[in-house]
Amino acid sequence: MLNKTAFSSIGKRQPRSEDYRLLTGRGRYIDDIDISGALHACFVRSPYAHARILSIDGADAEDLPGVVGVFTGNDLSQWTTKLRMAPPIEGVKPLEMTTLPIDKVLFHGDLVACIVAEDRYLAEDAMELVDIDYEPLPPITDMFKALEDDSFLIDETLGTNLISQQSFATPDVHRIMSNGDKVIESTFSEHRQTHLPIETRGIIAQWDAGCEHLTVHVGNQATHPYRSALAARLRISESQLTVISPDVGGGFGQKIALYREELTVAALARYLNQPVRWREDRMENLMAASHAREDWVRTRTVVEADGRLKAMSLEIVEDFGGYCFYPANYLARVIAMILSGPYKLQHYAYDVKVVLTNKCGNGPMRAPMAITSWIMDGTIDNIARELGMDPVEVRRINMIREDEFPYQMATGETLEDINPFETMEKGLALIGYEKLRKQQKADQEQGIYRGIGICNVVESTTYGSKFYKSAGIPGSGHEAAWVRVEPSGAIIASVGISATGQGYETAFAQTVAEGLGVNAEDVSVQLGNTDVAPYGMGSRGARGGTAGGGTAYLAGQDAQKKVLAIAAKMLGLNTDEQLSMKGGKVWRRLDEDWSDTKLTLADVARIAYLDPTNLPQGMEPGIQIHKTYDPPSMTYSNSTHFCQVVVDVKTGAVCIERYLIVENCGTVINPLIVEGQQHGATIMGLSGTLFEQVIYDENGQNLTGSLADYLIPTATEVPDLEIVHMNTANKRTPAGIKGMAEGGVMGAIGALSNSVSDALLPFGIVIDKHPISPNVLRTLLREKE
Amino acid sequence: MKPGKFTYHAPENLHAANQLLAELGDDAKIIAGGQSLIPVMNLRLAQPDHLIDINGISELAGIHQENGLFTLGCLTRHADVETSPLLMDKFPLLPAAAKRIGHLAIRNRGTIGGSLCNADPAAEWPLIAILLDAHLSIQSSGGERHTPAKEFIQSVYTVDLGADEILTTVAFPPLARGEGWAVNQICRRTGDFALVSVAVTLKLDRQGHIERLRLCLGSMDVTPFRLIDVEQAARGKIPDKAWIHEMAGIAFDAGSPESDMHASAQYRREMAAHLTSEVLTEALGRCRAGT
């Protein structure tokens, strides 16, 4: 009747409870929130990549009927503080930015002034009348040139464009590298991309002058850290600020930081004492929200004759754009720390440089460390080519086996509870690897160029506080949740993580239900309001499941403890040891059998709230649990991606014939949601590798300001994905959850790139940059024809 | 991304539309499907003071077979061409071309007249209209005139249309019995503007020699263009593999394509050759199947 060991809510393929409102058009995104009398803001943006602002004349614009005002950096500096990005991290230089630029603009699309008007049409009419005098400066658009001694500087006070540099080396690595063994060199580079949420950024700010309280509706992934930042920059108390993140149409990392536009709107709502709203348009989002990637990577490797890795060094140079909304080492450093993934490597060195240029500032994008698996498995493919070995053999000989876990990487990180060898072997069997290789050879003779790409992924999912500390990244990895059982037995829970479409309301309801022993349908999850939710660290990385779901699960368990203690008293028992909750009812064990006591959660809740003299001695009335939890330093998930392509050498088109993922993401809270995440992540990786690209010309002009030029795939461009699960639990986390939202991106980039290189092996072409467009492939092939 | 201020007009008939145009001249723009005009207005690349909405003028829509021609009103939506039973039966080339335009939502709204007046060198209708020697009817308050598509489409986004004129109908002469055809293009994604497009018709005589060839290339110059000399020289030839290869080589050298972020001029030339070979093979298949 009652199985105490297996989960009942966790693991259920439960339809998403949020989908009813979202799919019937009843969701509440920023534009669905009607605020009477709200003014509209729009931003005047720089047409230059790099220029001094000599003067801004908004008089003609302000004369236009319906225009409230034109506000500049000098205006905003009266009401807001500067952002000082100066984390105590060795090798990272401090940087300051004002709310709106005052003297200098740093990229095409950078902010110059804010116009507030009665509606957005008027604001845009006014924009054409603002007269700005610029002195153009030489644009810095190439990160390598930015590093040259005579380069113009983004920030003169730094004396360099090298904003961050960090190095690491194990004691013997340089000696081994210079022993005279052949050094195998591989390079990889990712182009600049952007997050492209369907809902662009947006904010509504309302100042209540009577209560001296600011309420902000903003699409955001981490509402509490956002509230801390916004309160500090407005010089008000966190208690004077409510941040509400309603339904949000996607974030992918773009909606974590407090942006300058949002701060401007909030400050102006307070100054004007009138609600102000701003909806970013698509061109602004593509050009000026936040970008990601753009790096160049080189590995140098020495190996044994049988392909075993002896030592490896890694160099990364990353183009971070003109502004730092995150510490500059935030993204690239993690790549360096977890590079070796599922492979044994003890002699290792890295050097990571981050450079400022005249482009939009970079931020984390699902996955910040996306290139990691391609670097590692791409390097292994190069080793295989160099030694004339099968790429699978080189993977096998280097892979960490089951009996070698926990495995400490050269950087000190510990891998455990993963099964990369098993996922790879399973996938090889499923695709019929040996047979496929024979087929490939036969097809080549017919002029059909088929490629098989393999990418093993070890995904860093949940960052605990300890990892942040050792990676030199400021911040905490803990999370918070509360669970309340109301007098009627109604259950409400909240977590300090805001949703941007992931289905958290459903997943967290399932983990609370599991901990409390109720049905998930009966748990109402309320997210995204700083007055309701506990202070948590928000949605980022793949922490939603482990940190969010895990904390909610623990809070549910604590709530169940209290319920059972009350139930024992109600049943006249001395102890609750033989009691358990299931389906919202109290069950009692007699010998091996469980029986229904007929006592419900509502019965217990009524006592807790309305008849507290009947509570066990000393117990506080009510059932309200608040819980915080700091996950282990790092949890890891793993997977193997297989991509089979045919390259049409005439047109340069890449056709994905088969895509298989064998994965281990630990305990699955909801298979429906997890598969959706894995599909989404994999497609995002394929999309970035084939299509998406932010292009700046040599003058720093952004050429990809519309979706006609920034290409994302539609359903017709996306292959079917086969996913096979080989999940094993994490022994250290609540319910064994690991997380999994970003690994698909990592695997797709590597598997697809490696498959195209494999297909083009007869031409001696190795893919070392993206996007792999037909035009690029034809250019490479033309050189070989 | 909001348009500047404009006055909206919705004339009820063609005459009223012509009068408005005569009165407002260059300050007015006609709006039909709005698939190109609305985005450029939102970007404020176009800021007309007046918009004349012709969507309510029912006489401008419709597909008819008359006087041996297939006549399409300028307001005919791409999706109407795509799904027209008459055209699918009697003129399948036109539905096949319409199907390649954008996505369904775009085809539901966009019109053949709008596409021709916009004259994007990568668009389908300019390619097809030039391929098939379509005749265009143009109305102004002063009267009606007729012009061949090749003369109407002058350059990138440039057509022979006076400030007071409206393109009213597009008439396509039908293919001959047994005349083969094919249309193909290379796009980054399904529904994108073509990086290169090629359309062809091919008629063989009873001996299998070429009687009439029409070959039109898109995105390879400021307008789609026919290879008239080559078409004439092809008469009487046997369309074997060597000939197709030769034609591909000619297509490679034709026009003066530009390089942009999606494709280099060299890539466009290679694809013009590749597509020419593909469409000629496909059209030959249709000739031989007798359709």
XYZ file of N, CA and C in Angstrom, chain A residues 346-478:
399
model
N 46.493 14.726 -15.304
C 47.036 15.241 -14.040
C 48.061 16.355 -14.249
N 48.596 16.481 -15.456
C 49.577 17.532 -15.701
C 48.954 18.561 -16.643
N 48.666 19.719 -16.094
C 47.783 20.644 -16.790
C 48.133 22.080 -16.429
N 48.023 22.956 -17.403
C 48.236 24.386 -17.151
C 47.217 25.172 -17.939
N 46.839 26.314 -17.411
C 45.973 27.184 -18.225
C 46.363 28.638 -18.069
N 45.979 29.407 -19.092
C 46.166 30.855 -19.069
C 44.920 31.459 -19.708
N 44.207 32.260 -18.953
C 42.929 32.791 -19.428
C 42.992 34.312 -19.440
N 42.817 34.880 -20.634
C 42.846 36.337 -20.773
C 41.471 36.820 -21.205
N 41.026 37.913 -20.619
C 39.747 38.507 -21.004
C 40.004 39.962 -21.395
N 39.451 40.344 -22.551
C 39.836 41.604 -23.185
C 38.612 42.490 -23.403
N 38.809 43.786 -23.194
C 37.743 44.755 -23.475
C 37.844 45.239 -24.923
N 36.691 45.361 -25.574
C 36.642 45.888 -26.945
C 35.411 46.778 -27.081
N 35.261 47.418 -28.226
C 34.079 48.271 -28.459
C 32.903 47.459 -28.996
N 32.406 46.579 -28.155
C 31.236 45.774 -28.505
C 30.336 45.725 -27.286
N 29.139 45.215 -27.485
C 28.207 45.082 -26.356
C 28.828 44.165 -25.300
N 28.621 44.478 -24.039
C 29.189 43.687 -22.946
C 28.692 42.250 -22.952
N 29.588 41.329 -22.588
C 29.222 39.914 -22.542
C 28.607 39.531 -21.210
N 27.830 38.475 -21.238
C 27.281 37.911 -20.013
C 27.195 36.408 -20.145
N 26.819 35.738 -19.065
C 26.700 34.276 -19.143
C 25.533 33.899 -20.035
N 25.731 32.969 -20.936
C 24.631 32.459 -21.751
C 24.681 30.942 -21.703
N 23.534 30.359 -21.408
C 23.386 28.900 -21.376
C 24.305 28.223 -22.364
N 25.354 27.556 -22.157
C 26.112 27.430 -20.945
C 27.340 28.333 -21.037
N 27.644 29.074 -19.971
C 28.832 29.945 -20.024
C 30.090 29.164 -20.411
N 30.127 27.896 -19.987
C 31.302 27.058 -20.287
C 31.046 26.173 -21.507
N 30.139 26.643 -22.404
C 29.647 25.784 -23.488
C 30.743 25.157 -24.339
N 31.832 25.876 -24.528
C 32.858 25.401 -25.466
C 33.695 24.244 -24.901
N 33.601 24.069 -23.563
C 34.488 23.124 -22.861
C 34.569 21.747 -23.525
N 33.424 21.130 -23.772
C 33.431 19.733 -24.253
C 33.950 19.642 -25.679
N 33.685 20.692 -26.465
C 34.225 20.699 -27.833
C 35.751 20.808 -27.787
N 36.268 21.678 -26.917
C 37.734 21.806 -26.811
C 38.326 20.437 -26.489
N 37.753 19.768 -25.508
C 38.367 18.525 -25.033
C 38.191 17.398 -26.054
N 36.960 17.186 -26.522
C 36.757 16.088 -27.472
C 37.299 16.433 -28.861
N 37.344 17.715 -29.178
C 37.964 18.128 -30.439
C 39.466 17.888 -30.396
N 40.078 18.154 -29.240
C 41.501 17.886 -29.061
C 41.769 16.385 -29.197
N 40.881 15.596 -28.603
C 41.051 14.132 -28.680
C 40.938 13.653 -30.127
N 40.017 14.235 -30.884
C 39.909 13.873 -32.308
C 41.190 14.231 -33.058
N 41.773 15.368 -32.707
C 43.036 15.750 -33.355
C 44.154 14.789 -32.998
N 44.177 14.352 -31.744
C 45.184 13.365 -31.324
C 45.003 12.076 -32.136
N 43.734 11.670 -32.287
C 43.453 10.443 -33.045
C 43.944 10.584 -34.488
N 43.679 11.746 -35.100
C 44.130 11.974 -36.480
C 45.652 11.932 -36.559
N 46.277 12.565 -35.562
C 47.745 12.640 -35.528
C 48.359 11.235 -35.413
N 47.744 10.379 -34.571
C 48.300 9.050 -34.325
C 47.739 8.001 -35.278
N 46.787 8.412 -36.116
C 46.147 7.438 -37.010
C 45.299 6.431 -36.262
N 44.771 6.841 -35.126
C 43.928 5.940 -34.321
C 42.449 6.275 -34.526
N 41.596 5.325 -34.123
C 40.163 5.608 -34.128
C 39.870 6.553 -32.962
N 39.077 7.599 -33.200
C 38.805 8.565 -32.125
C 38.149 7.943 -30.893
N 37.405 6.879 -31.104
C 36.779 6.215 -29.948
C 37.845 5.554 -29.080
N 38.871 4.977 -29.732
C 39.943 4.323 -28.970
C 40.670 5.330 -28.073
N 40.916 6.524 -28.599
C 41.615 7.532 -27.793
C 40.721 7.949 -26.613
N 39.425 8.015 -26.842
C 38.518 8.331 -25.726
C 38.565 7.218 -24.687
N 38.479 5.971 -25.147
C 38.441 4.837 -24.206
C 39.685 4.801 -23.327
N 40.826 5.001 -23.930
C 42.074 4.805 -23.172
C 42.270 5.915 -22.132
N 41.637 7.044 -22.383
C 41.814 8.168 -21.447
C 40.682 8.315 -20.437
N 39.622 7.571 -20.624
C 38.441 7.866 -19.815
C 38.536 7.329 -18.395
N 37.995 8.112 -17.473
C 37.942 7.703 -16.061
C 36.907 6.585 -15.956
N 37.323 5.434 -15.380
C 36.412 4.293 -15.282
C 35.698 4.299 -13.939
N 34.679 3.469 -13.868
C 33.800 3.406 -12.699
C 34.572 3.306 -11.379
N 35.623 2.446 -11.365
C 36.323 2.210 -10.086
C 37.323 3.318 -9.758
N 37.422 4.311 -10.626
C 38.384 5.404 -10.374
C 37.724 6.643 -9.784
N 36.388 6.596 -9.597
C 35.685 7.712 -8.952
C 35.651 7.512 -7.446
N 35.668 8.538 -6.608
C 35.797 9.946 -6.993
C 37.171 10.246 -7.589
N 37.174 11.109 -8.634
C 38.403 11.437 -9.336
C 38.715 12.908 -9.128
N 39.913 13.170 -8.655
C 40.285 14.571 -8.470
C 41.019 15.093 -9.703
N 40.436 16.127 -10.320
C 41.045 16.713 -11.507
C 42.292 17.510 -11.114
N 43.124 17.799 -12.098
C 44.369 18.530 -11.833
C 44.098 19.867 -11.150
N 42.923 20.455 -11.427
C 42.603 21.752 -10.823
C 42.071 21.619 -9.405
N 41.936 20.360 -8.919
C 41.460 20.167 -7.556
C 39.978 19.834 -7.474
N 39.257 20.011 -8.571
C 37.826 19.679 -8.567
C 37.625 18.162 -8.513
N 36.597 17.731 -7.789
C 36.366 16.294 -7.646
C 35.123 15.856 -8.416
N 35.321 14.840 -9.257
C 34.197 14.261 -10.006
C 33.731 13.004 -9.300
N 32.417 12.882 -9.125
C 31.882 11.622 -8.607
C 30.446 11.434 -9.070
N 29.965 10.217 -8.909
C 28.594 9.859 -9.285
C 28.288 10.172 -10.743
N 29.269 9.952 -11.615
C 28.990 10.077 -13.055
C 29.429 8.797 -13.757
N 28.955 8.572 -14.979
C 29.246 7.324 -15.691
C 29.545 7.552 -17.174
N 30.577 8.361 -17.472
C 30.847 8.703 -18.883
C 31.181 7.494 -19.750
N 31.922 6.542 -19.215
C 32.301 5.374 -20.021
C 31.043 4.597 -20.425
N 30.127 4.481 -19.478
C 28.896 3.724 -19.733
C 28.019 4.439 -20.771
N 27.885 5.759 -20.642
C 27.026 6.443 -21.616
C 27.644 6.375 -23.017
N 28.966 6.480 -23.102
C 29.608 6.421 -24.414
C 29.441 5.033 -25.039
N 29.705 3.995 -24.252
C 29.610 2.633 -24.804
C 28.180 2.310 -25.224
N 27.234 2.754 -24.426
C 25.827 2.517 -24.756
C 25.484 3.170 -26.106
N 25.923 4.406 -26.255
C 25.631 5.124 -27.494
C 26.312 4.486 -28.697
N 27.571 4.038 -28.501
C 28.299 3.401 -29.600
C 27.551 2.160 -30.073
N 27.014 1.400 -29.099
C 26.253 0.194 -29.457
C 24.977 0.591 -30.201
N 24.309 1.651 -29.714
C 23.035 2.043 -30.321
C 23.197 2.555 -31.752
N 24.283 3.272 -32.019
C 24.435 3.782 -33.398
C 25.105 2.748 -34.303
N 25.561 1.649 -33.709
C 26.244 0.638 -34.527
C 27.527 1.201 -35.093
N 28.415 1.617 -34.199
C 29.583 2.416 -34.591
C 30.451 1.734 -35.644
N 30.792 0.466 -35.404
C 31.719 -0.218 -36.319
C 31.132 -0.287 -37.730
N 29.854 -0.630 -37.781
C 29.180 -0.776 -39.066
C 29.096 0.578 -39.791
N 28.833 1.604 -38.971
C 28.709 2.952 -39.527
C 30.031 3.409 -40.156
N 31.138 3.047 -39.505
C 32.458 3.410 -40.070
C 32.674 2.748 -41.429
N 32.239 1.479 -41.552
C 32.393 0.780 -42.844
C 31.524 1.458 -43.904
N 30.311 1.765 -43.493
C 29.358 2.435 -44.395
C 29.949 3.759 -44.881
N 30.561 4.475 -43.922
C 31.146 5.791 -44.229
C 32.184 5.665 -45.341
N 33.014 4.631 -45.237
C 34.078 4.407 -46.232
C 33.478 4.117 -47.602
N 32.484 3.230 -47.587
C 31.850 2.858 -48.855
C 31.192 4.076 -49.495
N 30.519 4.889 -48.673
C 29.820 6.067 -49.197
C 30.787 7.090 -49.777
N 31.938 7.205 -49.132
C 32.924 8.186 -49.604
C 33.293 7.930 -51.055
N 33.371 6.641 -51.404
C 33.731 6.298 -52.786
C 32.643 6.739 -53.767
N 31.416 6.878 -53.250
C 30.302 7.360 -54.091
C 30.181 8.898 -54.035
N 31.095 9.545 -53.332
C 31.004 11.006 -53.226
C 30.042 11.484 -52.161
N 29.685 10.572 -51.239
C 28.815 10.976 -50.121
C 29.698 11.127 -48.879
N 29.727 12.329 -48.346
C 30.639 12.592 -47.229
C 29.867 12.614 -45.916
N 29.911 11.449 -45.240
C 29.177 11.284 -43.986
C 30.181 11.421 -42.842
N 29.734 12.030 -41.741
C 30.624 12.184 -40.592
C 29.958 11.745 -39.312
N 30.765 11.208 -38.409
C 30.266 10.804 -37.092
C 31.004 11.650 -36.059
N 30.273 12.368 -35.265
C 30.895 13.186 -34.230
C 30.456 12.721 -32.856
N 31.423 12.635 -31.962
C 31.123 12.201 -30.594
C 31.591 13.284 -29.642
N 30.784 13.566 -28.654
C 31.222 14.525 -27.645
C 30.763 14.063 -26.270
N 31.748 13.847 -25.413
C 31.454 13.470 -24.024
C 31.392 14.735 -23.185
N 30.313 14.844 -22.431
C 30.072 16.063 -21.668
C 30.102 15.751 -20.185
N 30.899 16.518 -19.443
C 30.737 16.538 -17.991
C 30.303 17.958 -17.665
N 29.060 18.082 -17.253
C 28.439 19.397 -17.070
C 28.492 19.787 -15.601
N 29.110 20.931 -15.341
C 29.058 21.464 -13.979
C 27.666 22.064 -13.824
N 26.877 21.514 -12.911
C 25.466 21.902 -12.860
C 25.159 22.866 -11.720
N 25.413 22.411 -10.491
C 25.015 23.206 -9.336
C 26.261 23.703 -8.621
N 26.420 25.015 -8.599
C 27.613 25.615 -8.010
C 27.338 25.897 -6.537
N 28.025 25.201 -5.649
C 27.900 25.496 -4.224
C 28.784 26.677 -3.856
N 28.581 27.201 -2.662
C 29.364 28.381 -2.243
C 30.856 28.099 -2.288
N 31.218 26.847 -1.990
C 32.638 26.506 -1.937
C 33.287 26.641 -3.327
N 32.551 26.251 -4.363
C 33.118 26.358 -5.710
C 33.335 27.818 -6.089
N 32.324 28.629 -5.796
C 32.466 30.057 -6.105
C 33.743 30.603 -5.477
N 33.916 30.227 -4.230
C 35.090 30.717 -3.505
C 36.369 30.249 -4.209
N 36.444 28.935 -4.532
C 37.707 28.440 -5.095
C 37.898 28.903 -6.535
N 36.794 29.256 -7.241
C 36.942 29.768 -8.607
C 37.178 31.268 -8.617
N 37.170 31.872 -7.426
C 37.390 33.312 -7.390
C 36.225 34.078 -7.958
N 35.011 33.588 -7.723
C 33.818 34.293 -8.183
C 33.040 34.701 -6.939
N 32.706 35.990 -6.824
C 31.961 36.388 -5.636
C 30.540 35.826 -5.689
N 29.979 35.525 -4.523
C 28.601 35.051 -4.490
C 28.443 33.775 -3.702
N 27.194 33.447 -3.459
C 26.870 32.253 -2.690
C 26.112 31.293 -3.575
N 26.205 30.011 -3.280
C 25.473 29.001 -4.044
C 24.294 28.442 -3.282
N 23.987 29.032 -2.123
C 22.894 28.452 -1.335
C 21.540 28.855 -1.899
